[in-house]
Amino acid sequence: MTPREANQKIKELSIKCNKILIKNPNAMHYLVAGLTEKAYIEVEGSAGYFAGTMLDKAQLIIHGNAGWFVGDNMTGGEIIVDGSAGDGAGQGIYDGTLVIKNSAGSRTGEIMKGGTVVVGGDSGFMTGIFMMGGRIIILGDVGEDAGESIIRGAIYVKGSVESLGQNAKLLDISKEDLDELKTTLSSYDFDLSDEDYKRFRKIVPKSKRPFYGNDEEEDCYCD
């Protein structure tokens, strides 16, 4: 099947079936793209680029890895990747939850507006670039220029932060943050100790209205 044929079949089945199992996907690109039905879908194997793009309502479980832009522009529902994901995971999402059990590439959560992205391992450079809302939770380390040009939202990091991007600052988490992290992570079977949770910090915007062009960092943001 072509991706178009496969997605048409998935859409037809989602209307009348409680569960859809996809075997031997051969890392097909655009798998389960644009699905707006409330369905439960499991993929036995890895998916290619844009898996679950523009997903809404459905629950998608990928028992393997995912390529670039998994969960791109999803507006609801849930995607769980048992393995790792490529660049741009959760790009532009509006709502819903994307969980990557292992590591993700660069630009995780780029221009996301809402929802939650969880990465069980490390996340690459420019995680949260142009982030406009929502939250990203990284259990491992995050690469350089984290939170580049972030406007709203928060990036929670348990590991190390290589460097911060422009308009990003690093803060301790609050008790409310801690409670939310415990609720979210325990629901996806991430088993962390109290000491692990104490290691989390969060990256947030310095300003809601950043402007650039001045060499002096303290003059580059307006309150």
JSON list of C-alpha atoms in Angstrom, two decimals:
[
{"chain": "A", "resi": 1, "resn": "MET", "atom": "CA", "xyz": [0.00, 0.00, 0.00]},
{"chain": "A", "resi": 2, "resn": "THR", "atom": "CA", "xyz": [0.96, 3.62, -0.50]},
{"chain": "A", "resi": 3, "resn": "PRO", "atom": "CA", "xyz": [0.66, 5.94, 2.52]},
{"chain": "A", "resi": 4, "resn": "ARG", "atom": "CA", "xyz": [-2.53, 7.39, 1.01]},
{"chain": "A", "resi": 5, "resn": "GLU", "atom": "CA", "xyz": [-4.06, 3.92, 0.60]},
{"chain": "A", "resi": 6, "resn": "ALA", "atom": "CA", "xyz": [-3.02, 2.85, 4.09]},
{"chain": "A", "resi": 7, "resn": "ASN", "atom": "CA", "xyz": [-4.43, 5.97, 5.73]},
{"chain": "A", "resi": 8, "resn": "GLN", "atom": "CA", "xyz": [-7.70, 5.66, 3.85]},
{"chain": "A", "resi": 9, "resn": "LYS", "atom": "CA", "xyz": [-8.04, 2.08, 5.08]},
{"chain": "A", "resi": 10, "resn": "ILE", "atom": "CA", "xyz": [-7.18, 3.13, 8.65]},
{"chain": "A", "resi": 11, "resn": "LYS", "atom": "CA", "xyz": [-9.83, 5.86, 8.51]},
{"chain": "A", "resi": 12, "resn": "GLU", "atom": "CA", "xyz": [-12.46, 3.40, 7.28]},
{"chain": "A", "resi": 13, "resn": "LEU", "atom": "CA", "xyz": [-11.61, 0.86, 9.98]},
{"chain": "A", "resi": 14, "resn": "SER", "atom": "CA", "xyz": [-11.50, 3.45, 12.76]},
{"chain": "A", "resi": 15, "resn": "ILE", "atom": "CA", "xyz": [-15.21, 4.12, 12.30]},
{"chain": "A", "resi": 16, "resn": "LYS", "atom": "CA", "xyz": [-16.25, 0.53, 13.01]},
{"chain": "A", "resi": 17, "resn": "CYS", "atom": "CA", "xyz": [-13.35, -1.08, 14.94]},
{"chain": "A", "resi": 18, "resn": "ASN", "atom": "CA", "xyz": [-12.30, -0.65, 18.57]},
{"chain": "A", "resi": 19, "resn": "LYS", "atom": "CA", "xyz": [-8.68, -1.51, 17.85]},
{"chain": "A", "resi": 20, "resn": "ILE", "atom": "CA", "xyz": [-6.48, -1.46, 14.75]},
{"chain": "A", "resi": 21, "resn": "LEU", "atom": "CA", "xyz": [-3.20, -3.36, 14.59]},
{"chain": "A", "resi": 22, "resn": "ILE", "atom": "CA", "xyz": [-0.69, -2.43, 11.89]},
{"chain": "A", "resi": 23, "resn": "LYS", "atom": "CA", "xyz": [2.00, -5.03, 11.21]},
{"chain": "A", "resi": 24, "resn": "ASN", "atom": "CA", "xyz": [5.12, -4.76, 9.07]},
{"chain": "A", "resi": 25, "resn": "PRO", "atom": "CA", "xyz": [4.87, -1.00, 8.46]},
{"chain": "A", "resi": 26, "resn": "ASN", "atom": "CA", "xyz": [8.36, -0.95, 6.88]},
{"chain": "A", "resi": 27, "resn": "ALA", "atom": "CA", "xyz": [8.94, 2.53, 8.35]},
{"chain": "A", "resi": 28, "resn": "MET", "atom": "CA", "xyz": [6.23, 3.99, 6.11]},
{"chain": "A", "resi": 29, "resn": "HIS", "atom": "CA", "xyz": [6.08, 7.80, 6.09]},
{"chain": "A", "resi": 30, "resn": "TYR", "atom": "CA", "xyz": [2.86, 9.69, 7.00]},
{"chain": "A", "resi": 31, "resn": "LEU", "atom": "CA", "xyz": [1.42, 6.67, 8.80]},
{"chain": "A", "resi": 32, "resn": "VAL", "atom": "CA", "xyz": [-1.88, 7.45, 10.58]},
{"chain": "A", "resi": 33, "resn": "ALA", "atom": "CA", "xyz": [-1.86, 10.99, 9.18]},
{"chain": "A", "resi": 34, "resn": "GLY", "atom": "CA", "xyz": [-4.84, 13.30, 9.63]},
{"chain": "A", "resi": 35, "resn": "LEU", "atom": "CA", "xyz": [-6.95, 10.82, 11.57]},
{"chain": "A", "resi": 36, "resn": "THR", "atom": "CA", "xyz": [-9.75, 12.59, 13.46]},
{"chain": "A", "resi": 37, "resn": "GLU", "atom": "CA", "xyz": [-11.69, 9.55, 14.64]},
{"chain": "A", "resi": 38, "resn": "LYS", "atom": "CA", "xyz": [-11.48, 8.29, 18.21]},
{"chain": "A", "resi": 39, "resn": "ALA", "atom": "CA", "xyz": [-9.55, 5.06, 17.70]},
{"chain": "A", "resi": 40, "resn": "TYR", "atom": "CA", "xyz": [-6.89, 2.87, 19.33]},
{"chain": "A", "resi": 41, "resn": "ILE", "atom": "CA", "xyz": [-4.06, 1.98, 16.94]},
{"chain": "A", "resi": 42, "resn": "GLU", "atom": "CA", "xyz": [-0.95, -0.10, 17.55]},
{"chain": "A", "resi": 43, "resn": "VAL", "atom": "CA", "xyz": [1.97, -0.26, 15.12]},
{"chain": "A", "resi": 44, "resn": "GLU", "atom": "CA", "xyz": [4.25, -3.30, 15.38]},
{"chain": "A", "resi": 45, "resn": "GLY", "atom": "CA", "xyz": [7.50, -1.90, 14.01]},
{"chain": "A", "resi": 46, "resn": "SER", "atom": "CA", "xyz": [9.01, 1.49, 13.27]},
{"chain": "A", "resi": 47, "resn": "ALA", "atom": "CA", "xyz": [7.30, 4.38, 11.51]},
{"chain": "A", "resi": 48, "resn": "GLY", "atom": "CA", "xyz": [8.85, 6.90, 9.12]},
{"chain": "A", "resi": 49, "resn": "TYR", "atom": "CA", "xyz": [8.48, 10.67, 8.85]},
{"chain": "A", "resi": 50, "resn": "PHE", "atom": "CA", "xyz": [5.36, 12.51, 10.09]},
{"chain": "A", "resi": 51, "resn": "ALA", "atom": "CA", "xyz": [3.78, 9.57, 11.93]},
{"chain": "A", "resi": 52, "resn": "GLY", "atom": "CA", "xyz": [0.52, 10.72, 13.50]},
{"chain": "A", "resi": 53, "resn": "THR", "atom": "CA", "xyz": [0.69, 14.14, 11.88]},
{"chain": "A", "resi": 54, "resn": "MET", "atom": "CA", "xyz": [-2.48, 16.21, 12.53]},
{"chain": "A", "resi": 55, "resn": "LEU", "atom": "CA", "xyz": [-3.83, 13.46, 14.79]},
{"chain": "A", "resi": 56, "resn": "ASP", "atom": "CA", "xyz": [-6.92, 14.25, 16.87]},
{"chain": "A", "resi": 57, "resn": "LYS", "atom": "CA", "xyz": [-8.71, 12.10, 19.49]},
{"chain": "A", "resi": 58, "resn": "ALA", "atom": "CA", "xyz": [-6.97, 8.83, 18.57]},
{"chain": "A", "resi": 59, "resn": "GLN", "atom": "CA", "xyz": [-4.45, 6.89, 20.63]},
{"chain": "A", "resi": 60, "resn": "LEU", "atom": "CA", "xyz": [-1.44, 5.74, 18.62]},
{"chain": "A", "resi": 61, "resn": "ILE", "atom": "CA", "xyz": [1.15, 3.32, 20.03]},
{"chain": "A", "resi": 62, "resn": "ILE", "atom": "CA", "xyz": [4.32, 2.70, 18.00]},
{"chain": "A", "resi": 63, "resn": "HIS", "atom": "CA", "xyz": [6.26, -0.37, 19.13]},
{"chain": "A", "resi": 64, "resn": "GLY", "atom": "CA", "xyz": [9.49, 0.77, 17.55]},
{"chain": "A", "resi": 65, "resn": "ASN", "atom": "CA", "xyz": [11.12, 4.04, 16.52]},
{"chain": "A", "resi": 66, "resn": "ALA", "atom": "CA", "xyz": [9.67, 7.04, 14.69]},
{"chain": "A", "resi": 67, "resn": "GLY", "atom": "CA", "xyz": [11.31, 9.29, 12.10]},
{"chain": "A", "resi": 68, "resn": "TRP", "atom": "CA", "xyz": [11.26, 13.07, 11.88]},
{"chain": "A", "resi": 69, "resn": "PHE", "atom": "CA", "xyz": [8.23, 15.11, 13.00]},
{"chain": "A", "resi": 70, "resn": "VAL", "atom": "CA", "xyz": [6.24, 12.44, 14.83]},
{"chain": "A", "resi": 71, "resn": "GLY", "atom": "CA", "xyz": [3.05, 14.04, 16.17]},
{"chain": "A", "resi": 72, "resn": "ASP", "atom": "CA", "xyz": [3.46, 17.09, 13.94]},
{"chain": "A", "resi": 73, "resn": "ASN", "atom": "CA", "xyz": [0.57, 19.54, 14.43]},
{"chain": "A", "resi": 74, "resn": "MET", "atom": "CA", "xyz": [-1.55, 17.09, 16.41]},
{"chain": "A", "resi": 75, "resn": "THR", "atom": "CA", "xyz": [-4.61, 18.72, 17.97]},
{"chain": "A", "resi": 76, "resn": "GLY", "atom": "CA", "xyz": [-5.53, 16.07, 20.52]},
{"chain": "A", "resi": 77, "resn": "GLY", "atom": "CA", "xyz": [-5.20, 12.42, 21.42]},
{"chain": "A", "resi": 78, "resn": "GLU", "atom": "CA", "xyz": [-2.07, 10.55, 22.40]},
{"chain": "A", "resi": 79, "resn": "ILE", "atom": "CA", "xyz": [1.02, 9.13, 20.71]},
{"chain": "A", "resi": 80, "resn": "ILE", "atom": "CA", "xyz": [3.43, 6.80, 22.50]},
{"chain": "A", "resi": 81, "resn": "VAL", "atom": "CA", "xyz": [6.70, 5.79, 20.85]},
{"chain": "A", "resi": 82, "resn": "ASP", "atom": "CA", "xyz": [8.35, 2.85, 22.61]},
{"chain": "A", "resi": 83, "resn": "GLY", "atom": "CA", "xyz": [11.73, 3.64, 21.03]},
{"chain": "A", "resi": 84, "resn": "SER", "atom": "CA", "xyz": [13.40, 6.87, 19.89]},
{"chain": "A", "resi": 85, "resn": "ALA", "atom": "CA", "xyz": [12.31, 9.64, 17.52]},
{"chain": "A", "resi": 86, "resn": "GLY", "atom": "CA", "xyz": [14.04, 11.85, 14.98]},
{"chain": "A", "resi": 87, "resn": "ASP", "atom": "CA", "xyz": [14.14, 15.63, 14.71]},
{"chain": "A", "resi": 88, "resn": "GLY", "atom": "CA", "xyz": [11.11, 17.86, 15.24]},
{"chain": "A", "resi": 89, "resn": "ALA", "atom": "CA", "xyz": [9.08, 15.54, 17.48]},
{"chain": "A", "resi": 90, "resn": "GLY", "atom": "CA", "xyz": [5.87, 17.30, 18.48]},
{"chain": "A", "resi": 91, "resn": "GLN", "atom": "CA", "xyz": [6.42, 20.19, 16.08]},
{"chain": "A", "resi": 92, "resn": "GLY", "atom": "CA", "xyz": [3.57, 22.69, 16.19]},
{"chain": "A", "resi": 93, "resn": "ILE", "atom": "CA", "xyz": [1.24, 20.61, 18.38]},
{"chain": "A", "resi": 94, "resn": "TYR", "atom": "CA", "xyz": [-1.85, 22.36, 19.73]},
{"chain": "A", "resi": 95, "resn": "ASP", "atom": "CA", "xyz": [-3.03, 19.77, 22.26]},
{"chain": "A", "resi": 96, "resn": "GLY", "atom": "CA", "xyz": [-2.68, 16.13, 23.22]},
{"chain": "A", "resi": 97, "resn": "THR", "atom": "CA", "xyz": [0.29, 14.17, 24.55]},
{"chain": "A", "resi": 98, "resn": "LEU", "atom": "CA", "xyz": [3.35, 12.79, 22.77]},
{"chain": "A", "resi": 99, "resn": "VAL", "atom": "CA", "xyz": [5.54, 10.37, 24.75]},
{"chain": "A", "resi": 100, "resn": "ILE", "atom": "CA", "xyz": [8.90, 9.15, 23.47]},
{"chain": "A", "resi": 101, "resn": "LYS", "atom": "CA", "xyz": [10.24, 6.49, 25.80]},
{"chain": "A", "resi": 102, "resn": "ASN", "atom": "CA", "xyz": [13.88, 6.84, 24.68]},
{"chain": "A", "resi": 103, "resn": "SER", "atom": "CA", "xyz": [15.65, 9.84, 23.10]},
{"chain": "A", "resi": 104, "resn": "ALA", "atom": "CA", "xyz": [14.65, 12.43, 20.51]},
{"chain": "A", "resi": 105, "resn": "GLY", "atom": "CA", "xyz": [16.59, 14.44, 17.93]},
{"chain": "A", "resi": 106, "resn": "SER", "atom": "CA", "xyz": [16.87, 18.21, 17.59]},
{"chain": "A", "resi": 107, "resn": "ARG", "atom": "CA", "xyz": [14.12, 20.86, 17.71]},
{"chain": "A", "resi": 108, "resn": "THR", "atom": "CA", "xyz": [11.74, 18.83, 19.88]},
{"chain": "A", "resi": 109, "resn": "GLY", "atom": "CA", "xyz": [8.52, 20.78, 20.39]},
{"chain": "A", "resi": 110, "resn": "GLU", "atom": "CA", "xyz": [9.39, 23.44, 17.83]},
{"chain": "A", "resi": 111, "resn": "ILE", "atom": "CA", "xyz": [6.68, 26.15, 17.63]},
{"chain": "A", "resi": 112, "resn": "MET", "atom": "CA", "xyz": [4.34, 24.06, 19.81]},
{"chain": "A", "resi": 113, "resn": "LYS", "atom": "CA", "xyz": [1.28, 25.92, 21.04]},
{"chain": "A", "resi": 114, "resn": "GLY", "atom": "CA", "xyz": [-0.05, 23.56, 23.71]},
{"chain": "A", "resi": 115, "resn": "GLY", "atom": "CA", "xyz": [-0.13, 19.96, 24.86]},
{"chain": "A", "resi": 116, "resn": "THR", "atom": "CA", "xyz": [2.66, 17.89, 26.39]},
{"chain": "A", "resi": 117, "resn": "VAL", "atom": "CA", "xyz": [5.79, 16.26, 24.97]},
{"chain": "A", "resi": 118, "resn": "VAL", "atom": "CA", "xyz": [7.68, 13.77, 27.16]},
{"chain": "A", "resi": 119, "resn": "VAL", "atom": "CA", "xyz": [11.14, 12.45, 26.26]},
{"chain": "A", "resi": 120, "resn": "GLY", "atom": "CA", "xyz": [12.43, 9.61, 28.43]},
{"chain": "A", "resi": 121, "resn": "GLY", "atom": "CA", "xyz": [16.05, 10.09, 27.32]},
{"chain": "A", "resi": 122, "resn": "ASP", "atom": "CA", "xyz": [17.98, 12.98, 25.82]},
{"chain": "A", "resi": 123, "resn": "SER", "atom": "CA", "xyz": [16.73, 15.70, 23.46]},
{"chain": "A", "resi": 124, "resn": "GLY", "atom": "CA", "xyz": [18.92, 17.46, 20.88]},
{"chain": "A", "resi": 125, "resn": "PHE", "atom": "CA", "xyz": [19.79, 21.06, 20.16]},
{"chain": "A", "resi": 126, "resn": "MET", "atom": "CA", "xyz": [17.22, 23.87, 20.04]},
{"chain": "A", "resi": 127, "resn": "THR", "atom": "CA", "xyz": [14.62, 21.89, 21.98]},
{"chain": "A", "resi": 128, "resn": "GLY", "atom": "CA", "xyz": [11.55, 24.13, 22.33]},
{"chain": "A", "resi": 129, "resn": "ILE", "atom": "CA", "xyz": [12.64, 26.65, 19.70]},
{"chain": "A", "resi": 130, "resn": "PHE", "atom": "CA", "xyz": [9.92, 29.30, 19.14]},
{"chain": "A", "resi": 131, "resn": "MET", "atom": "CA", "xyz": [7.78, 27.53, 21.74]},
{"chain": "A", "resi": 132, "resn": "MET", "atom": "CA", "xyz": [4.45, 29.33, 22.22]},
{"chain": "A", "resi": 133, "resn": "GLY", "atom": "CA", "xyz": [2.79, 27.19, 24.88]},
{"chain": "A", "resi": 134, "resn": "GLY", "atom": "CA", "xyz": [2.47, 23.75, 26.43]},
{"chain": "A", "resi": 135, "resn": "ARG", "atom": "CA", "xyz": [5.22, 21.86, 28.19]},
{"chain": "A", "resi": 136, "resn": "ILE", "atom": "CA", "xyz": [8.15, 19.64, 27.32]},
{"chain": "A", "resi": 137, "resn": "ILE", "atom": "CA", "xyz": [9.49, 17.16, 29.89]},
{"chain": "A", "resi": 138, "resn": "ILE", "atom": "CA", "xyz": [13.01, 15.80, 29.33]},
{"chain": "A", "resi": 139, "resn": "LEU", "atom": "CA", "xyz": [14.23, 13.05, 31.66]},
{"chain": "A", "resi": 140, "resn": "GLY", "atom": "CA", "xyz": [17.75, 13.05, 30.22]},
{"chain": "A", "resi": 141, "resn": "ASP", "atom": "CA", "xyz": [20.02, 15.84, 28.99]},
{"chain": "A", "resi": 142, "resn": "VAL", "atom": "CA", "xyz": [19.11, 18.61, 26.58]},
{"chain": "A", "resi": 143, "resn": "GLY", "atom": "CA", "xyz": [21.44, 19.99, 23.88]},
{"chain": "A", "resi": 144, "resn": "GLU", "atom": "CA", "xyz": [22.63, 23.48, 23.14]},
{"chain": "A", "resi": 145, "resn": "ASP", "atom": "CA", "xyz": [20.39, 26.52, 22.65]},
{"chain": "A", "resi": 146, "resn": "ALA", "atom": "CA", "xyz": [17.52, 25.00, 24.62]},
{"chain": "A", "resi": 147, "resn": "GLY", "atom": "CA", "xyz": [14.43, 27.19, 24.57]},
{"chain": "A", "resi": 148, "resn": "GLU", "atom": "CA", "xyz": [15.68, 29.38, 21.72]},
{"chain": "A", "resi": 149, "resn": "SER", "atom": "CA", "xyz": [13.25, 32.29, 21.27]},
{"chain": "A", "resi": 150, "resn": "ILE", "atom": "CA", "xyz": [10.69, 30.73, 23.63]},
{"chain": "A", "resi": 151, "resn": "ILE", "atom": "CA", "xyz": [7.61, 32.93, 24.11]},
{"chain": "A", "resi": 152, "resn": "ARG", "atom": "CA", "xyz": [5.39, 30.88, 26.44]},
{"chain": "A", "resi": 153, "resn": "GLY", "atom": "CA", "xyz": [5.32, 27.43, 27.99]},
{"chain": "A", "resi": 154, "resn": "ALA", "atom": "CA", "xyz": [7.99, 25.56, 29.94]},
{"chain": "A", "resi": 155, "resn": "ILE", "atom": "CA", "xyz": [10.69, 22.94, 29.36]},
{"chain": "A", "resi": 156, "resn": "TYR", "atom": "CA", "xyz": [11.36, 20.68, 32.35]},
{"chain": "A", "resi": 157, "resn": "VAL", "atom": "CA", "xyz": [14.79, 19.04, 32.38]},
{"chain": "A", "resi": 158, "resn": "LYS", "atom": "CA", "xyz": [16.07, 16.43, 34.83]},
{"chain": "A", "resi": 159, "resn": "GLY", "atom": "CA", "xyz": [19.54, 16.14, 33.31]},
{"chain": "A", "resi": 160, "resn": "SER", "atom": "CA", "xyz": [22.03, 18.73, 32.17]},
{"chain": "A", "resi": 161, "resn": "VAL", "atom": "CA", "xyz": [21.39, 21.73, 29.91]},
{"chain": "A", "resi": 162, "resn": "GLU", "atom": "CA", "xyz": [24.25, 22.28, 27.46]},
{"chain": "A", "resi": 163, "resn": "SER", "atom": "CA", "xyz": [23.31, 25.92, 26.85]},
{"chain": "A", "resi": 164, "resn": "LEU", "atom": "CA", "xyz": [20.29, 28.20, 26.75]},
{"chain": "A", "resi": 165, "resn": "GLY", "atom": "CA", "xyz": [18.97, 29.96, 23.67]},
{"chain": "A", "resi": 166, "resn": "GLN", "atom": "CA", "xyz": [18.00, 33.61, 23.44]},
{"chain": "A", "resi": 167, "resn": "ASN", "atom": "CA", "xyz": [15.10, 34.68, 25.66]},
{"chain": "A", "resi": 168, "resn": "ALA", "atom": "CA", "xyz": [15.44, 31.54, 27.82]},
{"chain": "A", "resi": 169, "resn": "LYS", "atom": "CA", "xyz": [16.20, 31.35, 31.53]},
{"chain": "A", "resi": 170, "resn": "LEU", "atom": "CA", "xyz": [16.57, 28.42, 33.92]},
{"chain": "A", "resi": 171, "resn": "LEU", "atom": "CA", "xyz": [14.60, 28.26, 37.19]},
{"chain": "A", "resi": 172, "resn": "ASP", "atom": "CA", "xyz": [13.92, 25.88, 40.04]},
{"chain": "A", "resi": 173, "resn": "ILE", "atom": "CA", "xyz": [10.55, 24.14, 39.89]},
{"chain": "A", "resi": 174, "resn": "SER", "atom": "CA", "xyz": [7.67, 24.88, 42.26]},
{"chain": "A", "resi": 175, "resn": "LYS", "atom": "CA", "xyz": [5.70, 22.37, 44.33]},
{"chain": "A", "resi": 176, "resn": "GLU", "atom": "CA", "xyz": [2.88, 22.69, 41.81]},
{"chain": "A", "resi": 177, "resn": "ASP", "atom": "CA", "xyz": [5.33, 21.83, 39.02]},
{"chain": "A", "resi": 178, "resn": "LEU", "atom": "CA", "xyz": [6.56, 18.85, 41.02]},
{"chain": "A", "resi": 179, "resn": "ASP", "atom": "CA", "xyz": [3.06, 17.49, 41.59]},
{"chain": "A", "resi": 180, "resn": "GLU", "atom": "CA", "xyz": [2.21, 17.84, 37.89]},
{"chain": "A", "resi": 181, "resn": "LEU", "atom": "CA", "xyz": [5.41, 16.08, 36.87]},
{"chain": "A", "resi": 182, "resn": "LYS", "atom": "CA", "xyz": [4.74, 13.16, 39.21]},
{"chain": "A", "resi": 183, "resn": "THR", "atom": "CA", "xyz": [1.17, 12.79, 37.94]},
{"chain": "A", "resi": 184, "resn": "THR", "atom": "CA", "xyz": [2.19, 12.89, 34.27]},
{"chain": "A", "resi": 185, "resn": "LEU", "atom": "CA", "xyz": [5.29, 10.69, 34.42]},
{"chain": "A", "resi": 186, "resn": "SER", "atom": "CA", "xyz": [3.82, 8.01, 36.68]},
{"chain": "A", "resi": 187, "resn": "SER", "atom": "CA", "xyz": [0.86, 7.66, 34.31]},
{"chain": "A", "resi": 188, "resn": "TYR", "atom": "CA", "xyz": [3.32, 6.64, 31.56]},
{"chain": "A", "resi": 189, "resn": "ASP", "atom": "CA", "xyz": [5.26, 4.20, 33.77]},
{"chain": "A", "resi": 190, "resn": "PHE", "atom": "CA", "xyz": [8.34, 6.34, 34.30]},
{"chain": "A", "resi": 191, "resn": "ASP", "atom": "CA", "xyz": [9.57, 5.13, 37.68]},
{"chain": "A", "resi": 192, "resn": "LEU", "atom": "CA", "xyz": [11.46, 8.01, 39.31]},
{"chain": "A", "resi": 193, "resn": "SER", "atom": "CA", "xyz": [12.55, 8.40, 42.90]},
{"chain": "A", "resi": 194, "resn": "ASP", "atom": "CA", "xyz": [11.95, 11.50, 45.02]},
{"chain": "A", "resi": 195, "resn": "GLU", "atom": "CA", "xyz": [15.61, 12.39, 44.50]},
{"chain": "A", "resi": 196, "resn": "ASP", "atom": "CA", "xyz": [15.14, 12.20, 40.74]},
{"chain": "A", "resi": 197, "resn": "TYR", "atom": "CA", "xyz": [12.25, 14.65, 40.89]},
{"chain": "A", "resi": 198, "resn": "LYS", "atom": "CA", "xyz": [14.31, 17.08, 42.94]},
{"chain": "A", "resi": 199, "resn": "ARG", "atom": "CA", "xyz": [16.79, 17.32, 40.07]},
{"chain": "A", "resi": 200, "resn": "PHE", "atom": "CA", "xyz": [14.24, 18.86, 37.67]},
{"chain": "A", "resi": 201, "resn": "ARG", "atom": "CA", "xyz": [14.60, 22.49, 36.64]},
{"chain": "A", "resi": 202, "resn": "LYS", "atom": "CA", "xyz": [12.55, 24.41, 34.11]},
{"chain": "A", "resi": 203, "resn": "ILE", "atom": "CA", "xyz": [13.37, 26.64, 31.16]},
{"chain": "A", "resi": 204, "resn": "VAL", "atom": "CA", "xyz": [10.94, 29.53, 30.73]},
{"chain": "A", "resi": 205, "resn": "PRO", "atom": "CA", "xyz": [10.91, 32.81, 28.77]},
{"chain": "A", "resi": 206, "resn": "LYS", "atom": "CA", "xyz": [12.82, 35.83, 30.00]},
{"chain": "A", "resi": 207, "resn": "SER", "atom": "CA", "xyz": [10.23, 38.00, 28.31]},
{"chain": "A", "resi": 208, "resn": "LYS", "atom": "CA", "xyz": [6.90, 37.52, 26.53]},
{"chain": "A", "resi": 209, "resn": "ARG", "atom": "CA", "xyz": [7.94, 40.14, 23.96]},
{"chain": "A", "resi": 210, "resn": "PRO", "atom": "CA", "xyz": [11.57, 39.53, 23.01]},
{"chain": "A", "resi": 211, "resn": "PHE", "atom": "CA", "xyz": [13.37, 41.64, 20.45]},
{"chain": "A", "resi": 212, "resn": "TYR", "atom": "CA", "xyz": [16.85, 41.17, 19.08]},
{"chain": "A", "resi": 213, "resn": "GLY", "atom": "CA", "xyz": [19.59, 43.17, 17.46]},
{"chain": "A", "resi": 214, "resn": "ASN", "atom": "CA", "xyz": [21.62, 44.44, 20.43]},
{"chain": "A", "resi": 215, "resn": "ASP", "atom": "CA", "xyz": [24.91, 42.81, 21.33]},
{"chain": "A", "resi": 216, "resn": "GLU", "atom": "CA", "xyz": [24.30, 43.31, 25.05]},
{"chain": "A", "resi": 217, "resn": "GLU", "atom": "CA", "xyz": [22.17, 40.43, 26.32]},
{"chain": "A", "resi": 218, "resn": "GLU", "atom": "CA", "xyz": [20.53, 42.47, 29.08]},
{"chain": "A", "resi": 219, "resn": "ASP", "atom": "CA", "xyz": [19.23, 44.93, 26.45]},
{"chain": "A", "resi": 220, "resn": "CYS", "atom": "CA", "xyz": [17.83, 42.30, 24.10]},
{"chain": "A", "resi": 221, "resn": "TYR", "atom": "CA", "xyz": [14.53, 41.68, 25.89]},
{"chain": "A", "resi": 222, "resn": "CYS", "atom": "CA", "xyz": [11.67, 43.90, 26.91]},
{"chain": "A", "resi": 223, "resn": "ASP", "atom": "CA", "xyz": [9.35, 43.34, 29.87]}
]
